[in-house]
Structure formats: structure tokens, C-alpha cells
PDB file of N, CA and C in Angstrom:
ATOM      1  N   MET A1467     -15.034  22.391   8.546  1.00 38.00           N
ATOM      2  CA  MET A1467     -13.613  22.443   8.338  1.00 38.00           C
ATOM      3  C   MET A1467     -13.382  23.394   7.184  1.00 38.00           C
ATOM      4  N   GLY A1468     -12.523  24.352   7.341  1.00 38.00           N
ATOM      5  CA  GLY A1468     -12.307  25.330   6.293  1.00 38.00           C
ATOM      6  C   GLY A1468     -10.869  25.383   5.859  1.00 38.00           C
ATOM      7  N   ALA A1469     -10.605  26.267   4.934  1.00 38.00           N
ATOM      8  CA  ALA A1469      -9.253  26.434   4.420  1.00 38.00           C
ATOM      9  C   ALA A1469      -8.435  27.244   5.409  1.00 38.00           C
ATOM     10  N   GLY A1470      -7.134  27.143   5.297  1.00 39.00           N
ATOM     11  CA  GLY A1470      -6.259  27.927   6.143  1.00 39.00           C
ATOM     12  C   GLY A1470      -5.376  27.056   6.996  1.00 39.00           C
ATOM     13  N   LYS A1471      -4.938  27.627   8.106  1.00 39.00           N
ATOM     14  CA  LYS A1471      -4.013  26.898   8.976  1.00 39.00           C
ATOM     15  C   LYS A1471      -4.727  25.811   9.738  1.00 39.00           C
ATOM     16  N   ASN A1472      -4.053  24.694   9.876  1.00 42.00           N
ATOM     17  CA  ASN A1472      -4.611  23.531  10.555  1.00 42.00           C
ATOM     18  C   ASN A1472      -4.192  23.575  12.013  1.00 42.00           C
ATOM     19  N   SER A1473      -5.162  23.552  12.916  1.00 44.00           N
ATOM     20  CA  SER A1473      -4.832  23.563  14.334  1.00 44.00           C
ATOM     21  C   SER A1473      -4.945  22.177  14.955  1.00 44.00           C
ATOM     22  N   GLY A1474      -5.227  21.166  14.120  1.00 47.00           N
ATOM     23  CA  GLY A1474      -5.388  19.807  14.607  1.00 47.00           C
ATOM     24  C   GLY A1474      -4.077  19.061  14.659  1.00 47.00           C
ATOM     25  N   PRO A1475      -4.140  17.749  14.856  1.00 48.00           N
ATOM     26  CA  PRO A1475      -2.944  16.920  14.943  1.00 48.00           C
ATOM     27  C   PRO A1475      -2.099  17.012  13.682  1.00 48.00           C
ATOM     28  N   SER A1476      -0.816  16.873  13.832  1.00 46.00           N
ATOM     29  CA  SER A1476       0.087  16.963  12.693  1.00 46.00           C
ATOM     30  C   SER A1476       1.319  16.110  12.948  1.00 46.00           C
ATOM     31  N   THR A1477       1.971  15.727  11.863  1.00 50.00           N
ATOM     32  CA  THR A1477       3.204  14.965  12.002  1.00 50.00           C
ATOM     33  C   THR A1477       4.417  15.884  12.098  1.00 50.00           C
ATOM     34  N   SER A1478       4.262  17.177  11.844  1.00 50.00           N
ATOM     35  CA  SER A1478       5.380  18.102  11.947  1.00 50.00           C
ATOM     36  C   SER A1478       5.139  19.066  13.097  1.00 50.00           C
ATOM     37  N   SER A1479       6.227  19.688  13.572  1.00 52.00           N
ATOM     38  CA  SER A1479       6.094  20.591  14.704  1.00 52.00           C
ATOM     39  C   SER A1479       5.876  22.036  14.284  1.00 52.00           C
ATOM     40  N   GLY A1480       6.086  22.365  13.002  1.00 56.00           N
ATOM     41  CA  GLY A1480       5.923  23.731  12.524  1.00 56.00           C
ATOM     42  C   GLY A1480       4.485  24.051  12.177  1.00 56.00           C
ATOM     43  N   PRO A1481       4.202  25.340  11.896  1.00 63.00           N
ATOM     44  CA  PRO A1481       2.844  25.734  11.527  1.00 63.00           C
ATOM     45  C   PRO A1481       2.437  25.131  10.179  1.00 63.00           C
ATOM     46  N   GLN A1482       1.163  24.830  10.047  1.00 64.00           N
ATOM     47  CA  GLN A1482       0.635  24.245   8.822  1.00 64.00           C
ATOM     48  C   GLN A1482       0.043  25.354   7.958  1.00 64.00           C
ATOM     49  N   SER A1483       0.246  25.282   6.654  1.00 75.00           N
ATOM     50  CA  SER A1483      -0.303  26.313   5.771  1.00 75.00           C
ATOM     51  C   SER A1483      -0.868  25.676   4.508  1.00 75.00           C
ATOM     52  N   HIS A1484      -1.573  24.583   4.643  1.00 78.00           N
ATOM     53  CA  HIS A1484      -2.190  23.948   3.490  1.00 78.00           C
ATOM     54  C   HIS A1484      -3.695  24.155   3.535  1.00 78.00           C
ATOM     55  N   GLN A1485      -4.310  24.043   2.377  1.00 86.00           N
ATOM     56  CA  GLN A1485      -5.756  24.172   2.288  1.00 86.00           C
ATOM     57  C   GLN A1485      -6.378  22.795   2.169  1.00 86.00           C
ATOM     58  N   ILE A1486      -7.453  22.566   2.895  1.00 87.00           N
ATOM     59  CA  ILE A1486      -8.208  21.321   2.786  1.00 87.00           C
ATOM     60  C   ILE A1486      -9.227  21.501   1.679  1.00 87.00           C
ATOM     61  N   PHE A1487      -9.128  20.679   0.641  1.00 89.00           N
ATOM     62  CA  PHE A1487     -10.007  20.787  -0.521  1.00 89.00           C
ATOM     63  C   PHE A1487     -11.217  19.870  -0.434  1.00 89.00           C
ATOM     64  N   CYS A1488     -11.131  18.784   0.317  1.00 90.00           N
ATOM     65  CA  CYS A1488     -12.234  17.837   0.361  1.00 90.00           C
ATOM     66  C   CYS A1488     -12.164  17.037   1.657  1.00 90.00           C
ATOM     67  N   CYS A1489     -13.304  16.455   2.012  1.00 89.00           N
ATOM     68  CA  CYS A1489     -13.346  15.618   3.205  1.00 89.00           C
ATOM     69  C   CYS A1489     -14.457  14.596   3.050  1.00 89.00           C
ATOM     70  N   ALA A1490     -14.357  13.529   3.806  1.00 89.00           N
ATOM     71  CA  ALA A1490     -15.374  12.479   3.829  1.00 89.00           C
ATOM     72  C   ALA A1490     -15.354  11.844   5.208  1.00 89.00           C
ATOM     73  N   PHE A1491     -16.479  11.264   5.608  1.00 87.00           N
ATOM     74  CA  PHE A1491     -16.541  10.581   6.887  1.00 87.00           C
ATOM     75  C   PHE A1491     -17.490   9.406   6.773  1.00 87.00           C
ATOM     76  N   ASN A1492     -17.347   8.451   7.692  1.00 86.00           N
ATOM     77  CA  ASN A1492     -18.213   7.277   7.651  1.00 86.00           C
ATOM     78  C   ASN A1492     -19.562   7.604   8.291  1.00 86.00           C
ATOM     79  N   ALA A1493     -20.505   6.696   8.176  1.00 86.00           N
ATOM     80  CA  ALA A1493     -21.878   6.927   8.651  1.00 86.00           C
ATOM     81  C   ALA A1493     -21.955   7.152  10.161  1.00 86.00           C
ATOM     82  N   HIS A1494     -21.025   6.599  10.903  1.00 85.00           N
ATOM     83  CA  HIS A1494     -21.040   6.740  12.357  1.00 85.00           C
ATOM     84  C   HIS A1494     -20.255   7.957  12.833  1.00 85.00           C
ATOM     85  N   GLY A1495     -19.556   8.613  11.923  1.00 84.00           N
ATOM     86  CA  GLY A1495     -18.766   9.781  12.284  1.00 84.00           C
ATOM     87  C   GLY A1495     -17.502   9.463  13.044  1.00 84.00           C
ATOM     88  N   THR A1496     -17.028   8.232  12.960  1.00 87.00           N
ATOM     89  CA  THR A1496     -15.833   7.838  13.714  1.00 87.00           C
ATOM     90  C   THR A1496     -14.545   7.932  12.908  1.00 87.00           C
ATOM     91  N   VAL A1497     -14.663   7.976  11.576  1.00 88.00           N
ATOM     92  CA  VAL A1497     -13.494   8.099  10.703  1.00 88.00           C
ATOM     93  C   VAL A1497     -13.705   9.302   9.800  1.00 88.00           C
ATOM     94  N   PHE A1498     -12.695  10.151   9.705  1.00 88.00           N
ATOM     95  CA  PHE A1498     -12.760  11.387   8.930  1.00 88.00           C
ATOM     96  C   PHE A1498     -11.534  11.434   8.026  1.00 88.00           C
ATOM     97  N   VAL A1499     -11.729  11.678   6.720  1.00 89.00           N
ATOM     98  CA  VAL A1499     -10.638  11.693   5.745  1.00 89.00           C
ATOM     99  C   VAL A1499     -10.591  13.070   5.094  1.00 89.00           C
ATOM    100  N   THR A1500      -9.389  13.645   4.945  1.00 89.00           N
ATOM    101  CA  THR A1500      -9.236  14.927   4.261  1.00 89.00           C
ATOM    102  C   THR A1500      -8.230  14.806   3.126  1.00 89.00           C
ATOM    103  N   GLY A1501      -8.404  15.633   2.108  1.00 89.00           N
ATOM    104  CA  GLY A1501      -7.447  15.770   1.008  1.00 89.00           C
ATOM    105  C   GLY A1501      -7.073  17.234   0.903  1.00 89.00           C
ATOM    106  N   SER A1502      -5.803  17.538   0.670  1.00 88.00           N
ATOM    107  CA  SER A1502      -5.379  18.931   0.765  1.00 88.00           C
ATOM    108  C   SER A1502      -4.332  19.328  -0.267  1.00 88.00           C
ATOM    109  N   SER A1503      -3.996  20.607  -0.229  1.00 88.00           N
ATOM    110  CA  SER A1503      -3.067  21.204  -1.185  1.00 88.00           C
ATOM    111  C   SER A1503      -1.623  20.765  -0.968  1.00 88.00           C
ATOM    112  N   ASP A1504      -1.307  20.140   0.148  1.00 89.00           N
ATOM    113  CA  ASP A1504       0.066  19.677   0.384  1.00 89.00           C
ATOM    114  C   ASP A1504       0.293  18.262  -0.151  1.00 89.00           C
ATOM    115  N   HIS A1505      -0.654  17.776  -0.974  1.00 87.00           N
ATOM    116  CA  HIS A1505      -0.555  16.477  -1.653  1.00 87.00           C
ATOM    117  C   HIS A1505      -0.657  15.307  -0.674  1.00 87.00           C
ATOM    118  N   LEU A1506      -1.266  15.527   0.479  1.00 89.00           N
ATOM    119  CA  LEU A1506      -1.417  14.479   1.484  1.00 89.00           C
ATOM    120  C   LEU A1506      -2.889  14.206   1.750  1.00 89.00           C
ATOM    121  N   ALA A1507      -3.204  12.949   1.974  1.00 90.00           N
ATOM    122  CA  ALA A1507      -4.526  12.559   2.471  1.00 90.00           C
ATOM    123  C   ALA A1507      -4.331  12.133   3.917  1.00 90.00           C
ATOM    124  N   ARG A1508      -5.214  12.594   4.780  1.00 90.00           N
ATOM    125  CA  ARG A1508      -5.114  12.275   6.201  1.00 90.00           C
ATOM    126  C   ARG A1508      -6.377  11.534   6.644  1.00 90.00           C
ATOM    127  N   VAL A1509      -6.181  10.505   7.448  1.00 90.00           N
ATOM    128  CA  VAL A1509      -7.294   9.734   7.994  1.00 90.00           C
ATOM    129  C   VAL A1509      -7.253   9.904   9.508  1.00 90.00           C
ATOM    130  N   TYR A1510      -8.338  10.458  10.050  1.00 90.00           N
ATOM    131  CA  TYR A1510      -8.436  10.714  11.485  1.00 90.00           C
ATOM    132  C   TYR A1510      -9.429   9.753  12.120  1.00 90.00           C
ATOM    133  N   LEU A1511      -9.152   9.352  13.343  1.00 90.00           N
ATOM    134  CA  LEU A1511     -10.100   8.608  14.161  1.00 90.00           C
ATOM    135  C   LEU A1511     -10.717   9.617  15.120  1.00 90.00           C
ATOM    136  N   ASN A1512     -11.977   9.975  14.884  1.00 81.00           N
ATOM    137  CA  ASN A1512     -12.619  11.032  15.658  1.00 81.00           C
ATOM    138  C   ASN A1512     -12.819  10.674  17.113  1.00 81.00           C
ATOM    139  N   SER A1513     -13.013   9.402  17.420  1.00 72.00           N
ATOM    140  CA  SER A1513     -13.234   9.023  18.814  1.00 72.00           C
ATOM    141  C   SER A1513     -12.004   9.335  19.672  1.00 72.00           C
ATOM    142  N   LEU A1514     -10.833   9.371  19.057  1.00 75.00           N
ATOM    143  CA  LEU A1514      -9.600   9.662  19.780  1.00 75.00           C
ATOM    144  C   LEU A1514      -8.980  10.996  19.379  1.00 75.00           C
ATOM    145  N   SER A1515      -9.588  11.686  18.397  1.00 75.00           N
ATOM    146  CA  SER A1515      -9.010  12.909  17.822  1.00 75.00           C
ATOM    147  C   SER A1515      -7.563  12.653  17.420  1.00 75.00           C
ATOM    148  N   LEU A1516      -7.357  11.568  16.713  1.00 85.00           N
ATOM    149  CA  LEU A1516      -6.020  11.095  16.404  1.00 85.00           C
ATOM    150  C   LEU A1516      -5.812  10.987  14.897  1.00 85.00           C
ATOM    151  N   LEU A1517      -4.681  11.497  14.419  1.00 88.00           N
ATOM    152  CA  LEU A1517      -4.296  11.282  13.032  1.00 88.00           C
ATOM    153  C   LEU A1517      -3.804   9.851  12.925  1.00 88.00           C
ATOM    154  N   ALA A1518      -4.585   8.995  12.270  1.00 88.00           N
ATOM    155  CA  ALA A1518      -4.287   7.568  12.236  1.00 88.00           C
ATOM    156  C   ALA A1518      -3.389   7.196  11.066  1.00 88.00           C
ATOM    157  N   ILE A1519      -3.651   7.779   9.893  1.00 86.00           N
ATOM    158  CA  ILE A1519      -2.895   7.429   8.687  1.00 86.00           C
ATOM    159  C   ILE A1519      -2.602   8.697   7.900  1.00 86.00           C
ATOM    160  N   LEU A1520      -1.387   8.832   7.423  1.00 88.00           N
ATOM    161  CA  LEU A1520      -0.993   9.934   6.560  1.00 88.00           C
ATOM    162  C   LEU A1520      -0.555   9.320   5.239  1.00 88.00           C
ATOM    163  N   LEU A1521      -1.303   9.581   4.175  1.00 87.00           N
ATOM    164  CA  LEU A1521      -1.018   9.010   2.854  1.00 87.00           C
ATOM    165  C   LEU A1521      -0.337  10.059   1.989  1.00 87.00           C
ATOM    166  N   ASN A1522       0.864   9.748   1.513  1.00 87.00           N
ATOM    167  CA  ASN A1522       1.576  10.708   0.677  1.00 87.00           C
ATOM    168  C   ASN A1522       1.959  10.085  -0.655  1.00 87.00           C
ATOM    169  N   GLY A1523       2.593  10.872  -1.500  1.00 78.00           N
ATOM    170  CA  GLY A1523       3.028  10.378  -2.799  1.00 78.00           C
ATOM    171  C   GLY A1523       2.127  10.795  -3.941  1.00 78.00           C
ATOM    172  N   TYR A1524       1.110  11.609  -3.676  1.00 81.00           N
ATOM    173  CA  TYR A1524       0.226  12.078  -4.726  1.00 81.00           C
ATOM    174  C   TYR A1524       0.898  13.245  -5.462  1.00 81.00           C
ATOM    175  N   PRO A1525       0.977  13.213  -6.793  1.00 83.00           N
ATOM    176  CA  PRO A1525       1.699  14.248  -7.532  1.00 83.00           C
ATOM    177  C   PRO A1525       0.920  15.550  -7.686  1.00 83.00           C
ATOM    178  N   ILE A1526      -0.381  15.555  -7.404  1.00 82.00           N
ATOM    179  CA  ILE A1526      -1.194  16.760  -7.556  1.00 82.00           C
ATOM    180  C   ILE A1526      -2.015  16.990  -6.298  1.00 82.00           C
ATOM    181  N   PHE A1527      -2.670  18.151  -6.231  1.00 83.00           N
ATOM    182  CA  PHE A1527      -3.571  18.435  -5.113  1.00 83.00           C
ATOM    183  C   PHE A1527      -4.639  17.357  -5.050  1.00 83.00           C
ATOM    184  N   ILE A1528      -5.114  17.060  -3.870  1.00 83.00           N
ATOM    185  CA  ILE A1528      -6.187  16.073  -3.698  1.00 83.00           C
ATOM    186  C   ILE A1528      -7.502  16.835  -3.591  1.00 83.00           C
ATOM    187  N   PHE A1529      -8.333  16.690  -4.634  1.00 83.00           N
ATOM    188  CA  PHE A1529      -9.591  17.420  -4.698  1.00 83.00           C
ATOM    189  C   PHE A1529     -10.804  16.559  -4.362  1.00 83.00           C
ATOM    190  N   TYR A1530     -10.618  15.241  -4.203  1.00 82.00           N
ATOM    191  CA  TYR A1530     -11.766  14.375  -3.968  1.00 82.00           C
ATOM    192  C   TYR A1530     -11.341  13.179  -3.124  1.00 82.00           C
ATOM    193  N   VAL A1531     -12.085  12.910  -2.080  1.00 83.00           N
ATOM    194  CA  VAL A1531     -11.902  11.699  -1.272  1.00 83.00           C
ATOM    195  C   VAL A1531     -13.278  11.128  -0.967  1.00 83.00           C
ATOM    196  N   TRP A1532     -13.318   9.840  -0.672  1.00 78.00           N
ATOM    197  CA  TRP A1532     -14.573   9.240  -0.221  1.00 78.00           C
ATOM    198  C   TRP A1532     -14.243   8.091   0.698  1.00 78.00           C
ATOM    199  N   TYR A1533     -15.171   7.783   1.564  1.00 71.00           N
ATOM    200  CA  TYR A1533     -14.998   6.720   2.542  1.00 71.00           C
ATOM    201  C   TYR A1533     -16.109   5.710   2.333  1.00 71.00           C
ATOM    202  N   GLU A1534     -15.739   4.455   2.225  1.00 72.00           N
ATOM    203  CA  GLU A1534     -16.736   3.406   2.082  1.00 72.00           C
ATOM    204  C   GLU A1534     -16.391   2.283   3.041  1.00 72.00           C
ATOM    205  N   TYR A1535     -17.335   1.901   3.846  1.00 62.00           N
ATOM    206  CA  TYR A1535     -17.106   0.818   4.789  1.00 62.00           C
ATOM    207  C   TYR A1535     -18.351  -0.001   4.957  1.00 62.00           C
TER     208      TYR A1535
END
């Protein structure tokens, strides 16, 4: 996963122009979490390629995420 435009699932219909700064996934590869320059953390369910949770309200860029289960 690199920086630039996001071609994956989104909650908006317009083009995305945020950078993904960090990511984490569980041991089975079924949950994927990203943190980005748009101050949002996204939780994806890889088995469905679905954006499951969108976490907002962070006042700064998200540079670090981790997944523990």
C-alpha cells in the first residue's frame, strides 16, 4: 500500500487525495487498519474487501496504528 490516491472503498464519492502513513493487520490477514493524512483511521475486513469502521476526530495526522487481538 503506498501513498497517493486511494482506489479502494470510500465513504465519499469524490476522488481521494490523502496519504497513508501507517498500516497494521492481524495475524490471519483478515483485518487491516490504516492511518492517513486526512486524520482518519480506517478498519477494513479483507475477506469482504469492505471498509468496516471509519474513525475520525483525530486532530493530527495518524502516523502509527497497531492491531491486537
